[in-house]
PDB file of C-alpha atoms and ligand atoms in Angstrom:
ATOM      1  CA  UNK A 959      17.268   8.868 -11.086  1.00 66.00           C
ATOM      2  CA  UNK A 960      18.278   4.785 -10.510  1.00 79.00           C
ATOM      3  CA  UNK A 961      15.616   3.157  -9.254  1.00 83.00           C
ATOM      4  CA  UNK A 962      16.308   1.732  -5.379  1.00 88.00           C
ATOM      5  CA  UNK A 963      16.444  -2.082  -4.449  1.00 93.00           C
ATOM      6  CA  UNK A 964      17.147  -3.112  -0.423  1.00 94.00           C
ATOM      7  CA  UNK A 965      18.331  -6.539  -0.454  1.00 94.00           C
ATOM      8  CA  UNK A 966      18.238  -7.824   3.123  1.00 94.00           C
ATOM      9  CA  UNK A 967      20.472 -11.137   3.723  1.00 91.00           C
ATOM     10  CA  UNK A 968      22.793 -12.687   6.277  1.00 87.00           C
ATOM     11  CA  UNK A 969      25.151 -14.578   3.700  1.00 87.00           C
ATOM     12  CA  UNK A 970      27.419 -11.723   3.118  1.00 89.00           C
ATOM     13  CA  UNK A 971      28.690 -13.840  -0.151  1.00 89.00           C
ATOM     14  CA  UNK A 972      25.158 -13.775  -1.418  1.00 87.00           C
ATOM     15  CA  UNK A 973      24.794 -10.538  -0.684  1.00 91.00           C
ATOM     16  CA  UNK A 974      27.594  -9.007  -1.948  1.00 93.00           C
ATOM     17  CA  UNK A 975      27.451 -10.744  -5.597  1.00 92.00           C
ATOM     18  CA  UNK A 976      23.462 -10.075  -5.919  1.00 93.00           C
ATOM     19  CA  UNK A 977      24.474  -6.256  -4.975  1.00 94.00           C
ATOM     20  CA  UNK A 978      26.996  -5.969  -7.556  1.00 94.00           C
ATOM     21  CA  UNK A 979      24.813  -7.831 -10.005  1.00 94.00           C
ATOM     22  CA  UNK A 980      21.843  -5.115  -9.995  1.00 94.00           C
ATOM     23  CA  UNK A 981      24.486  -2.637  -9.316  1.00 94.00           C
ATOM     24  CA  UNK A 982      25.798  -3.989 -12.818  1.00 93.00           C
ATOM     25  CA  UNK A 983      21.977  -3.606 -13.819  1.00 91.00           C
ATOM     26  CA  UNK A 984      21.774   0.101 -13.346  1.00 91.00           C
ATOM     27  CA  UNK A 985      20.250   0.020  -9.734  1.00 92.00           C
ATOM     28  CA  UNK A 986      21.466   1.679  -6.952  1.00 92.00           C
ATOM     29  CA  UNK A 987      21.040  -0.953  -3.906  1.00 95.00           C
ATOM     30  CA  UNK A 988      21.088  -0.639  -0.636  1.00 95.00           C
ATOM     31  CA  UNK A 989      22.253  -3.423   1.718  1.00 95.00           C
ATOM     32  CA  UNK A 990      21.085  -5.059   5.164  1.00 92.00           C
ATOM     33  CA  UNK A 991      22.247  -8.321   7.167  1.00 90.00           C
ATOM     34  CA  UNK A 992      19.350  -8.764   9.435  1.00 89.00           C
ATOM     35  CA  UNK A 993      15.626  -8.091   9.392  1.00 86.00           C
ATOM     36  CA  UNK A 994      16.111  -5.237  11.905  1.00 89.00           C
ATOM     37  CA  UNK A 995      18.213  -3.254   9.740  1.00 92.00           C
ATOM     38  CA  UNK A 996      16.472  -3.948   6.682  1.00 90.00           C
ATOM     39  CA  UNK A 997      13.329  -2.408   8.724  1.00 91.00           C
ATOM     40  CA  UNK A 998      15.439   0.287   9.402  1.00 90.00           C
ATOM     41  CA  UNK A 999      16.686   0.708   5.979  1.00 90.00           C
ATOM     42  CA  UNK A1000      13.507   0.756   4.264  1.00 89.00           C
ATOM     43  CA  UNK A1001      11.832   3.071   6.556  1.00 84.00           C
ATOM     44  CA  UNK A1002      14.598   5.486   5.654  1.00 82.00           C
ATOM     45  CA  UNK A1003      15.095   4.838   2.041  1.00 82.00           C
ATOM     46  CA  UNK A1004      11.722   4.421   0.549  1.00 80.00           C
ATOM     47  CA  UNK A1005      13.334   1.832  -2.050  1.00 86.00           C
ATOM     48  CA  UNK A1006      11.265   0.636  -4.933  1.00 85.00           C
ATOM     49  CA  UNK A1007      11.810  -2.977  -3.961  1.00 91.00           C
ATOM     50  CA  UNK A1008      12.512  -5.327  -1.270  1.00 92.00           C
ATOM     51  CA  UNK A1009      14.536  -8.547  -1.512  1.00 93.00           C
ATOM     52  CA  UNK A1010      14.110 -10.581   1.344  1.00 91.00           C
ATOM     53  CA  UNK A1011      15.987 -13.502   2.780  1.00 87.00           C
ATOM     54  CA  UNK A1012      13.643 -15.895   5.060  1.00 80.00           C
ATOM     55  CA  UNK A1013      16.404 -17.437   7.311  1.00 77.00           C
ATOM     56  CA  UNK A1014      19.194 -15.056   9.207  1.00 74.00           C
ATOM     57  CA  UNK A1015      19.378 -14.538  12.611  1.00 74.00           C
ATOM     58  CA  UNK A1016      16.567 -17.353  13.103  1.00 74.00           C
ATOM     59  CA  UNK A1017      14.131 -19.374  10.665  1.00 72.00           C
ATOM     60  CA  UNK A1018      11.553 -16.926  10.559  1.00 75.00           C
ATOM     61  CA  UNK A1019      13.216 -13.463  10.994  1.00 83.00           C
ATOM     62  CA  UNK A1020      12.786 -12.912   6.659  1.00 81.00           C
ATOM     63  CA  UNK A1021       8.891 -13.356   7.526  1.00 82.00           C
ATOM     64  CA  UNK A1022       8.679 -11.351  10.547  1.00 87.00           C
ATOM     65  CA  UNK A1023      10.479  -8.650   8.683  1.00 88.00           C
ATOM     66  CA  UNK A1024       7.762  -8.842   6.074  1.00 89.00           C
ATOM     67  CA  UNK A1025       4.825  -8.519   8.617  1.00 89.00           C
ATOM     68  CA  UNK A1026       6.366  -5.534   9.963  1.00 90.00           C
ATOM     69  CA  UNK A1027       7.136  -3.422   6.866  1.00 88.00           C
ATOM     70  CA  UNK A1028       3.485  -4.561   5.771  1.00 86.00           C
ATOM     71  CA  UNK A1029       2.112  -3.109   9.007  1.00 86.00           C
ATOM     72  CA  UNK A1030       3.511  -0.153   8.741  1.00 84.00           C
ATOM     73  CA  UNK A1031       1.925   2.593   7.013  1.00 74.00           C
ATOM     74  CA  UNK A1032       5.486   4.176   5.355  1.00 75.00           C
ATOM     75  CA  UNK A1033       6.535   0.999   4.203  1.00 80.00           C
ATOM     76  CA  UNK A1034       3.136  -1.326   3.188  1.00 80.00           C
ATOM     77  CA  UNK A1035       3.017  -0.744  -0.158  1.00 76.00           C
ATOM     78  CA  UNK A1036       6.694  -1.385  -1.228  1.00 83.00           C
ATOM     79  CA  UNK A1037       7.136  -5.162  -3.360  1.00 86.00           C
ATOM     80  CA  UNK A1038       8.757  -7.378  -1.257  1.00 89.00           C
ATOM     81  CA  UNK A1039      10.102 -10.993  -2.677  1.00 91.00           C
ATOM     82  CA  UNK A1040      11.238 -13.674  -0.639  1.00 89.00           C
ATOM     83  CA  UNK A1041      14.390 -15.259  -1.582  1.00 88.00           C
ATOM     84  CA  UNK A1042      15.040 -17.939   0.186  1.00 84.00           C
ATOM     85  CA  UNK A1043      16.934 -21.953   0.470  1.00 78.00           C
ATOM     86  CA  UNK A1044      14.829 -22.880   3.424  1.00 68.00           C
ATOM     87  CA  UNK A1045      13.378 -26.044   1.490  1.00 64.00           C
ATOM     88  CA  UNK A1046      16.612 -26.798  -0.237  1.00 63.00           C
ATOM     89  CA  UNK A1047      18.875 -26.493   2.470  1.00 61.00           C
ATOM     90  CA  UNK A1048      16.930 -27.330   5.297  1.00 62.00           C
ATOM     91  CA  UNK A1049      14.838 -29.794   3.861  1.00 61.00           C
ATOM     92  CA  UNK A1050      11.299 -27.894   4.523  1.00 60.00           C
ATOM     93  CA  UNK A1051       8.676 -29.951   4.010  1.00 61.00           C
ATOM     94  CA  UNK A1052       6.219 -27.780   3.026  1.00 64.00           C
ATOM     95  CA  UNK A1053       6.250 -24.983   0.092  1.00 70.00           C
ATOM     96  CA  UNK A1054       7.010 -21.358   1.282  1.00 75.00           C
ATOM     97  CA  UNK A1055       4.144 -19.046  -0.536  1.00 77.00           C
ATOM     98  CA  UNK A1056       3.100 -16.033   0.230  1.00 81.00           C
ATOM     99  CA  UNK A1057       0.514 -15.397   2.380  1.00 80.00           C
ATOM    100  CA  UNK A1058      -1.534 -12.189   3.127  1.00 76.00           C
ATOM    101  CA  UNK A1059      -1.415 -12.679   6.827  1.00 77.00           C
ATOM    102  CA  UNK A1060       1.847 -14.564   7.650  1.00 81.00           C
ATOM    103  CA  UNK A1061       4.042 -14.295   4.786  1.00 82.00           C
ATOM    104  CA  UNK A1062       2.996 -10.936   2.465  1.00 83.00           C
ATOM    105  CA  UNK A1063       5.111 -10.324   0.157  1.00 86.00           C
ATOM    106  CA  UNK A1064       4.560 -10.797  -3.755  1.00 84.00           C
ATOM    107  CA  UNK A1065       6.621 -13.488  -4.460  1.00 85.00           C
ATOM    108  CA  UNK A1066       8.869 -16.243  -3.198  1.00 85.00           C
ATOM    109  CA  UNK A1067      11.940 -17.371  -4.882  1.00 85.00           C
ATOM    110  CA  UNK A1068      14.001 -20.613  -4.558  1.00 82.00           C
ATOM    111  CA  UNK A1069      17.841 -20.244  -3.822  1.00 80.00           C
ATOM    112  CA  UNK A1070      20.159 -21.118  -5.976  1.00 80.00           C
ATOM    113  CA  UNK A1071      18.626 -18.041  -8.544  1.00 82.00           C
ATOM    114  CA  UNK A1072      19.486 -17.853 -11.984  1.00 85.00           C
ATOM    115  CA  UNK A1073      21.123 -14.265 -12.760  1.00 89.00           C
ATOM    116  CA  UNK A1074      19.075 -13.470 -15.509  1.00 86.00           C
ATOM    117  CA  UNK A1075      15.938 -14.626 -13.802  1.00 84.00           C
ATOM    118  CA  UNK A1076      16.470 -12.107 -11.186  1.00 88.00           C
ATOM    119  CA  UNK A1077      17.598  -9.207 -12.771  1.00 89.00           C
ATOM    120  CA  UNK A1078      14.035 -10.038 -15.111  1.00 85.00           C
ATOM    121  CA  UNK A1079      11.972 -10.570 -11.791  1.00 85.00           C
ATOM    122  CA  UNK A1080      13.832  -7.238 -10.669  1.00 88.00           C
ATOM    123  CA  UNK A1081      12.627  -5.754 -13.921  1.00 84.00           C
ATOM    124  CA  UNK A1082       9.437  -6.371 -13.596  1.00 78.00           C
ATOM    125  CA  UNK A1083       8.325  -5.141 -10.051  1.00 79.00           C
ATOM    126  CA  UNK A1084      10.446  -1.871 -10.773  1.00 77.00           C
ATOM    127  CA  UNK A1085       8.450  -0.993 -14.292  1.00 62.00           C
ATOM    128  CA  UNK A1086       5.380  -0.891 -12.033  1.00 53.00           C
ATOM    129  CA  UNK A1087       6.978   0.649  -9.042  1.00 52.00           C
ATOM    130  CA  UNK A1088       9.694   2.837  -9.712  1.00 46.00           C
ATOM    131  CA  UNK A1089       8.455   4.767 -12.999  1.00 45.00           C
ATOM    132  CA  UNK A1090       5.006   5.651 -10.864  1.00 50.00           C
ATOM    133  CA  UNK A1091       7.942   6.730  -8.103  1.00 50.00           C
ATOM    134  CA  UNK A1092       9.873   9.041 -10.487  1.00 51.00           C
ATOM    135  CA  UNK A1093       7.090  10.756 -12.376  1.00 56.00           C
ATOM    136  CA  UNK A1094       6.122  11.904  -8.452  1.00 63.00           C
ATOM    137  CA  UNK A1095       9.152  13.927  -7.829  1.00 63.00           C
ATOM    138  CA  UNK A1096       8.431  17.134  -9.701  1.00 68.00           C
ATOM    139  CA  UNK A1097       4.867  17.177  -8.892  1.00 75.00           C
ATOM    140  CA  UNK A1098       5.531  17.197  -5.219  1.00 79.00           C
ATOM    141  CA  UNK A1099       8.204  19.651  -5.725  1.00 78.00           C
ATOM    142  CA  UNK A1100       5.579  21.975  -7.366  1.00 80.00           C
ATOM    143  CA  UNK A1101       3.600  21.496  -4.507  1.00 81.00           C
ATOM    144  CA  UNK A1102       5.684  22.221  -2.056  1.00 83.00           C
ATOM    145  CA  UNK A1103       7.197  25.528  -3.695  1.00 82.00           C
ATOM    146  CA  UNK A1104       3.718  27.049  -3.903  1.00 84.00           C
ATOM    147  CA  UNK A1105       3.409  26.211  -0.018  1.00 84.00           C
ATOM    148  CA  UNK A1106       7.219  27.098   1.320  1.00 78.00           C
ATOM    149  CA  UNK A1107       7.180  29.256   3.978  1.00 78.00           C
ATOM    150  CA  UNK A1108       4.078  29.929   5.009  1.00 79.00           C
ATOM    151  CA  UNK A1109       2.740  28.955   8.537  1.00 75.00           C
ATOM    152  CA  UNK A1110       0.934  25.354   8.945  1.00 78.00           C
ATOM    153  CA  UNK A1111       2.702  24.091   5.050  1.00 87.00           C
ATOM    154  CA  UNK A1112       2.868  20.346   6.050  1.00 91.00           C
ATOM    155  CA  UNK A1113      -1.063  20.057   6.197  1.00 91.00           C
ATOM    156  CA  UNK A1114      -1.552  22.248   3.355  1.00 90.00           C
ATOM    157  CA  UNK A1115      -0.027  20.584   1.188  1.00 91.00           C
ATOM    158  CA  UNK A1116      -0.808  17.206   2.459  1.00 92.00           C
ATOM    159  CA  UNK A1117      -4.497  18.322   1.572  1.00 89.00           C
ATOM    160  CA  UNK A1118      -3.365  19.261  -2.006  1.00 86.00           C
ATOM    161  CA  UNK A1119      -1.672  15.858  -2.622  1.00 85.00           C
ATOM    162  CA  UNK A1120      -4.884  14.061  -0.730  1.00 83.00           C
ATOM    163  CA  UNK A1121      -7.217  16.241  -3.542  1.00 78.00           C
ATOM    164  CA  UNK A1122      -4.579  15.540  -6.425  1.00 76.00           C
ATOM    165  CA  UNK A1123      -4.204  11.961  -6.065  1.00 75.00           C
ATOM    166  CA  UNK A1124      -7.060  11.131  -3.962  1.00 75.00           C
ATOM    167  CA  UNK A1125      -4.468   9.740  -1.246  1.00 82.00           C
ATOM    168  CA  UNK A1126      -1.464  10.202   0.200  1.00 86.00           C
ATOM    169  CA  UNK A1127       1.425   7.872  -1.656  1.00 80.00           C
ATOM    170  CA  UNK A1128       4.217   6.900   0.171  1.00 77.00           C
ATOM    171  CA  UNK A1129       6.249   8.223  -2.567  1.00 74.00           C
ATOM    172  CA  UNK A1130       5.064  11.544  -1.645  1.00 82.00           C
ATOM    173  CA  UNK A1131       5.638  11.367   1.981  1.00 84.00           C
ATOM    174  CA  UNK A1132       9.076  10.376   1.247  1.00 79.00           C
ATOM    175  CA  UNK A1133       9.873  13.229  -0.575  1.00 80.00           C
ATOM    176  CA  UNK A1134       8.263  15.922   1.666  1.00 86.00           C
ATOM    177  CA  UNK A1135      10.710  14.099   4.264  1.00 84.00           C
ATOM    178  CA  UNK A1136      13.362  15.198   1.882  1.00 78.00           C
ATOM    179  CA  UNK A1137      12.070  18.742   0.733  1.00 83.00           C
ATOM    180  CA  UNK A1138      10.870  19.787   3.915  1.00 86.00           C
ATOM    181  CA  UNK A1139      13.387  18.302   6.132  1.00 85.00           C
ATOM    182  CA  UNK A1140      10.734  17.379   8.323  1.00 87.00           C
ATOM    183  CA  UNK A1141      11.065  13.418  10.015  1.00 87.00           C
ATOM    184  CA  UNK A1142       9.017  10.726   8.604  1.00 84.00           C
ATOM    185  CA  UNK A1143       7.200   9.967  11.866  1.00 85.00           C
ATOM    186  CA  UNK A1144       5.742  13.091  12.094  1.00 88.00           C
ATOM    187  CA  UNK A1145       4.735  13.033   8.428  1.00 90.00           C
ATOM    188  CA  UNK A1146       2.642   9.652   9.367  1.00 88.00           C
ATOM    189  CA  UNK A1147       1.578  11.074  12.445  1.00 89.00           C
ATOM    190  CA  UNK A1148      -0.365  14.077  10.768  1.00 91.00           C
ATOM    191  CA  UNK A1149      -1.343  11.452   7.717  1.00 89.00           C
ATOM    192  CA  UNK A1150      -2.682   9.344  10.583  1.00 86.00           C
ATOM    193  CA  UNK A1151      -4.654  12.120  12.906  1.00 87.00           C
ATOM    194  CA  UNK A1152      -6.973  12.869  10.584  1.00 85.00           C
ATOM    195  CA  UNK A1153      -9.314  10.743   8.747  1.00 76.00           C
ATOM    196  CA  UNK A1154      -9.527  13.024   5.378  1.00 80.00           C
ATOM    197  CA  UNK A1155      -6.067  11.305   4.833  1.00 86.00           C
ATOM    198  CA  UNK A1156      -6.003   8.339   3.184  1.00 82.00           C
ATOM    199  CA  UNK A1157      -2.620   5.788   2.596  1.00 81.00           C
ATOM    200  CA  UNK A1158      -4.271   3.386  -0.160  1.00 76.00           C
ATOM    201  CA  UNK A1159      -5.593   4.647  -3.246  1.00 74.00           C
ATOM    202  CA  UNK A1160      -9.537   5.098  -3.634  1.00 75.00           C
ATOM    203  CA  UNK A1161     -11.374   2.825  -5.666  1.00 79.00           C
ATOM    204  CA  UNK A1162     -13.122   3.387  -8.417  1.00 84.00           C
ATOM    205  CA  UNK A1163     -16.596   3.551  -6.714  1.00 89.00           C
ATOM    206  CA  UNK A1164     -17.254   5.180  -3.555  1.00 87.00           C
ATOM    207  CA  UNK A1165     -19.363   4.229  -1.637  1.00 93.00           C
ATOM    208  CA  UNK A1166     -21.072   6.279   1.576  1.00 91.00           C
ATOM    209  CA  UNK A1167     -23.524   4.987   4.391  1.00 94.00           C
ATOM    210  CA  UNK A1168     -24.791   7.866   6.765  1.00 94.00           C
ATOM    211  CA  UNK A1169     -24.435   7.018  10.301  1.00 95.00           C
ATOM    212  CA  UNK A1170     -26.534  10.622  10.967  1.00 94.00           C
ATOM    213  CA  UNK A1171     -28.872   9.614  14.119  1.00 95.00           C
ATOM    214  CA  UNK A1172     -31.992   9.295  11.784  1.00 96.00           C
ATOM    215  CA  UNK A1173     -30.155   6.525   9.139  1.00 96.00           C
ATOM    216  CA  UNK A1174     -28.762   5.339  12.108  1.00 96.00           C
ATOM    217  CA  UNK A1175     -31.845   4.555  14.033  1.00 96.00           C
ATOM    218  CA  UNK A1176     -33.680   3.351  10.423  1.00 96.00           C
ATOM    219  CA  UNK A1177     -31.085   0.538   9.967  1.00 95.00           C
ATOM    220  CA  UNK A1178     -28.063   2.354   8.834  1.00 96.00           C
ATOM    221  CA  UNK A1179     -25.858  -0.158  10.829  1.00 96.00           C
ATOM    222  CA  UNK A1180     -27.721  -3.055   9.608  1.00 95.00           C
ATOM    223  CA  UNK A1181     -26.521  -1.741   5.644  1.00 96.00           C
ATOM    224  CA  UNK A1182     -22.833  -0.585   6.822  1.00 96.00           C
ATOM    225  CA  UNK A1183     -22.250  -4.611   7.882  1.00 95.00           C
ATOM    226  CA  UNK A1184     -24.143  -6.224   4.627  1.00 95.00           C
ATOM    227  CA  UNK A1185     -21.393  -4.101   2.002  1.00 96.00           C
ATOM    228  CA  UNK A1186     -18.735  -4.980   4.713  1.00 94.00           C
ATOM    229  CA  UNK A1187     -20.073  -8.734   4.379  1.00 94.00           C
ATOM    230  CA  UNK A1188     -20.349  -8.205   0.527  1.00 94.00           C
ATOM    231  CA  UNK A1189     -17.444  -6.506  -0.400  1.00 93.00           C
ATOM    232  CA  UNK A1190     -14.774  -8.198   2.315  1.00 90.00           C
ATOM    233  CA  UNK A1191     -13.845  -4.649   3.396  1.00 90.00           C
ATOM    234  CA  UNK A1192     -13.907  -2.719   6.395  1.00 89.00           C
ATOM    235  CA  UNK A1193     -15.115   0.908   6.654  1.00 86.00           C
ATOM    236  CA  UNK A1194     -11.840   3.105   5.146  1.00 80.00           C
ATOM    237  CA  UNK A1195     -10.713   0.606   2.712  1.00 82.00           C
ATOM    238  CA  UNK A1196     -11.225  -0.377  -0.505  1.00 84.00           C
ATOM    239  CA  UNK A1197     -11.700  -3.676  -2.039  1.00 86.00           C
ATOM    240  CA  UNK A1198      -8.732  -5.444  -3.541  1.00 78.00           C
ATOM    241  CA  UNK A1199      -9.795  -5.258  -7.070  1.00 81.00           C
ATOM    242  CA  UNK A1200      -9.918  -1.421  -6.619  1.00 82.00           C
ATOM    243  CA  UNK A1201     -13.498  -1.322  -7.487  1.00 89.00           C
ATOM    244  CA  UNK A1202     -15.439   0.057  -4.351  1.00 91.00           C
ATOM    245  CA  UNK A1203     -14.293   1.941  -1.580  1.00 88.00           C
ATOM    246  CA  UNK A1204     -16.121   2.090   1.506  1.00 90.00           C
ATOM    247  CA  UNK A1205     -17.253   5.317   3.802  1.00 87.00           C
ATOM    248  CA  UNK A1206     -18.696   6.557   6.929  1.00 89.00           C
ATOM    249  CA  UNK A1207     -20.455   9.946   6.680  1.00 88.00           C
ATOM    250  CA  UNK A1208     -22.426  12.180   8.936  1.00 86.00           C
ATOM    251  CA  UNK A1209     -25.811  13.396   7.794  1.00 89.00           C
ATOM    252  CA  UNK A1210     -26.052  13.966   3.804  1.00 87.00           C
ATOM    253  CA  UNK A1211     -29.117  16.147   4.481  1.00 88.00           C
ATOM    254  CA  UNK A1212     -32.093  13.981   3.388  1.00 91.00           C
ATOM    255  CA  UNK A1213     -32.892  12.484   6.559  1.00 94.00           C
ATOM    256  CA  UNK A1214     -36.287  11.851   5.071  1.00 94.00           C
ATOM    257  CA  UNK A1215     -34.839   9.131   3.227  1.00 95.00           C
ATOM    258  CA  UNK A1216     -33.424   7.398   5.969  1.00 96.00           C
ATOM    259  CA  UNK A1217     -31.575   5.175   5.946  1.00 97.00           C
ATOM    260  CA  UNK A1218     -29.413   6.363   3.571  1.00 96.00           C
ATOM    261  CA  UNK A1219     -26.733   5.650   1.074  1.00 95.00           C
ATOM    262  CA  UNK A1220     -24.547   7.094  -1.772  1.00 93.00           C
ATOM    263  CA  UNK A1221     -22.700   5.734  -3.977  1.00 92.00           C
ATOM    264  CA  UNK A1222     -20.370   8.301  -6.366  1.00 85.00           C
ATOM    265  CA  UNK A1223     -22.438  10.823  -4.809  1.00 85.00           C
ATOM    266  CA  UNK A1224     -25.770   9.145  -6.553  1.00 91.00           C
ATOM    267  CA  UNK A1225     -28.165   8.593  -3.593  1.00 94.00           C
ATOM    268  CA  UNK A1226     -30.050   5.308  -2.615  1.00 96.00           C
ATOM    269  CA  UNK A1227     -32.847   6.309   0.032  1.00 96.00           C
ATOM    270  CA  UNK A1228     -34.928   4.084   2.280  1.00 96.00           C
ATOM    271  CA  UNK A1229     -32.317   1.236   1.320  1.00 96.00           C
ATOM    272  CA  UNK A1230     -33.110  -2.073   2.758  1.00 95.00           C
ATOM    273  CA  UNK A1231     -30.054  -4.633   3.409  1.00 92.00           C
ATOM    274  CA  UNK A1232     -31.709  -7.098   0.873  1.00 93.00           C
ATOM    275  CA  UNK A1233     -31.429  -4.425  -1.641  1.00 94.00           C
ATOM    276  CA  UNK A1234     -27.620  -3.538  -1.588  1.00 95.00           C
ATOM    277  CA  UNK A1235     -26.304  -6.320  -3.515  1.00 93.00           C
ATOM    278  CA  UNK A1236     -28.565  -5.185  -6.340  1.00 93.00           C
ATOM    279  CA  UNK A1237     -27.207  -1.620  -6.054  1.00 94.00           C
ATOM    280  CA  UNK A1238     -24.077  -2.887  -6.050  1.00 94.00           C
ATOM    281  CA  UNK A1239     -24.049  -5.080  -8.907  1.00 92.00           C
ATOM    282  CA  UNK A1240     -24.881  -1.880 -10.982  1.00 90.00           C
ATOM    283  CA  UNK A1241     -21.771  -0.795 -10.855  1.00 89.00           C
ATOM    284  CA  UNK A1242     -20.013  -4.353 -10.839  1.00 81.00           C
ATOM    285  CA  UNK A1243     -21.420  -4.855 -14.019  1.00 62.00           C
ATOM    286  CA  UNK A1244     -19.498  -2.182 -15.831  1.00 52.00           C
ATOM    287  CA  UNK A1245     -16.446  -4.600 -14.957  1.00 46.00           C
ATOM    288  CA  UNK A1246     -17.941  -7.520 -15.639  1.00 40.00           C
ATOM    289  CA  UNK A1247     -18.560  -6.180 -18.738  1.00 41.00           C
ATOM    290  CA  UNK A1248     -14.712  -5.087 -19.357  1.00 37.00           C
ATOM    291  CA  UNK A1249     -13.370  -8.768 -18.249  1.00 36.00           C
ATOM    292  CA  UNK A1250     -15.529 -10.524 -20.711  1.00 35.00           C
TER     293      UNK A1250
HETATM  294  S1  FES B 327     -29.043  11.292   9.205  1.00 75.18           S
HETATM  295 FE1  FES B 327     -28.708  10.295   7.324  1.00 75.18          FE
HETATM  296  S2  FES B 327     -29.299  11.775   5.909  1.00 75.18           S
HETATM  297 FE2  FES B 327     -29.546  12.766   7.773  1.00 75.18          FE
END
């Protein structure tokens, strides 16, 4: 299977050359003139890459393109890189970088681009995008043959993915689009109902506070906001580095403890908010360790 490139751009002349040039390349791409389309296009394609021009219809349209496919839970995890002449030819002042709030995408590129150090750029995003996209296929098919036919299939085997991979990849909503003919809204809208599902991958650590009425009337609240102030993360995500994910949960059962907290299922009772950065440096450690 050729791996999928969307290269969104107003210029037809640059788009037309790049398209043949990673069509030379063994990619199959798919083309957009306007950040509308391309938001269209990617929603519908699931391609392993996005190249992005900042300036078509107005200045900014590349960037609010960006911001939308990054808010959107089919389309937030695909690479995007900005390739744009804004300094160049309009004199910009200032550098274009990326930015996690108004500008995400992984990279920004200057126009006029050097063949070969595109199709390498290319090269690089796709060996960690589109292999993880291919090796996906057949497992999902598997899945989805043990659950064809029988009443209430789209959760079922949303829960087996969930349990397999420990969240829901867009990969794999993608392709239960395509097996099950069912639209991708309504995929998302099931992903998005309940909280088992998750759309980012787990980290390595999870972490649990109770909010049970005992933890929460012994200072569970107090602990939930020091790891949120610790760890830069709301409650549901998981910090960038991978290493901790964070949790609500109702009563564990040892209200005695209160408040309470677990961390890979190990449990911390009577847990002061001084004391969490020490539990959590136990298992920060183990990295610390790896990186040095
Ligand atoms: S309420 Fe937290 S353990 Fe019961």
């Amino acid at each position: 299977m050729k791996n999928k490139i969307l290269l969104v751009d107003n210029d037809r002349d640059f788009l037309e050359a790049t398209a043949i040039l990673l069509e030379s390349d063994g990619y199959d791409v798919v083309r957009a003139s306007n950040g509308q389309e391309g938001f269209q296009r990617a929603k519908e394609e699931s391609p392993d890459l996005i190249l992005l021009d900042m300036m078509m219809t107005y200045k900014t349209e590349g960037a609010e393109m960006a911001k939308a496919l990054a808010a959107d839970a089919a389309t937030h995890n695909i690479p995007l890189i900005l390739i744009t002449g804004a300094k160049k030819e309009m004199g910009f002042p200032f550098e274009i970088k990326p930015d996690e709030k108004d500008l995400p995408v992984k990279m920004v590129i200057e126009k006029p681009i050097q063949p070969e150090r595109l199709l390498s750029t290319v090269k690089l995003f796709i060996k960690k995008t589109g292999l993880e996209h291919r090796s996906f296929v057949g497992e999902i098919d598997a899945l989805v043959d043990k659950w064809s036919g029988k009443d209430g299939n789209l959760i079922m085997i949303l829960h087996e993915i969930q349990n397999h991979y420990g969240y829901v990849p867009r990969e794999a909503a993608f392709e239960l689009r395509r097996l099950l003919g069912i639209p991708l809204a309504r995929i998302y809208e099931v992903i998005t109902f309940y909280n088992y599902f998750k759309l980012d991958p787990p980290g390595k650590h999870l972490i649990s506070v109770c909010m049970g009425t005992a933890c929460y009337l012994k200072g569970a609240p107090g602990l939930l906001s020091e790891l949120k102030n610790l760890l830069n993360v709301e409650e549901g995500q998981t910090t960038p580095d991978g290493l901790f994910h964070l949790q609500i949960v109702r009563c564990l059962g040892c209200c005695g403890l209160a408040p309470v907290m677990t961390v890979d299922g190990k449990i911390y009772g009577k847990v002061k908010k001084e004391n969490v950065i020490n539990i959590l440096s136990e298992y920060s450690k183990e990295k610390m360790e790896v990186v040095q």
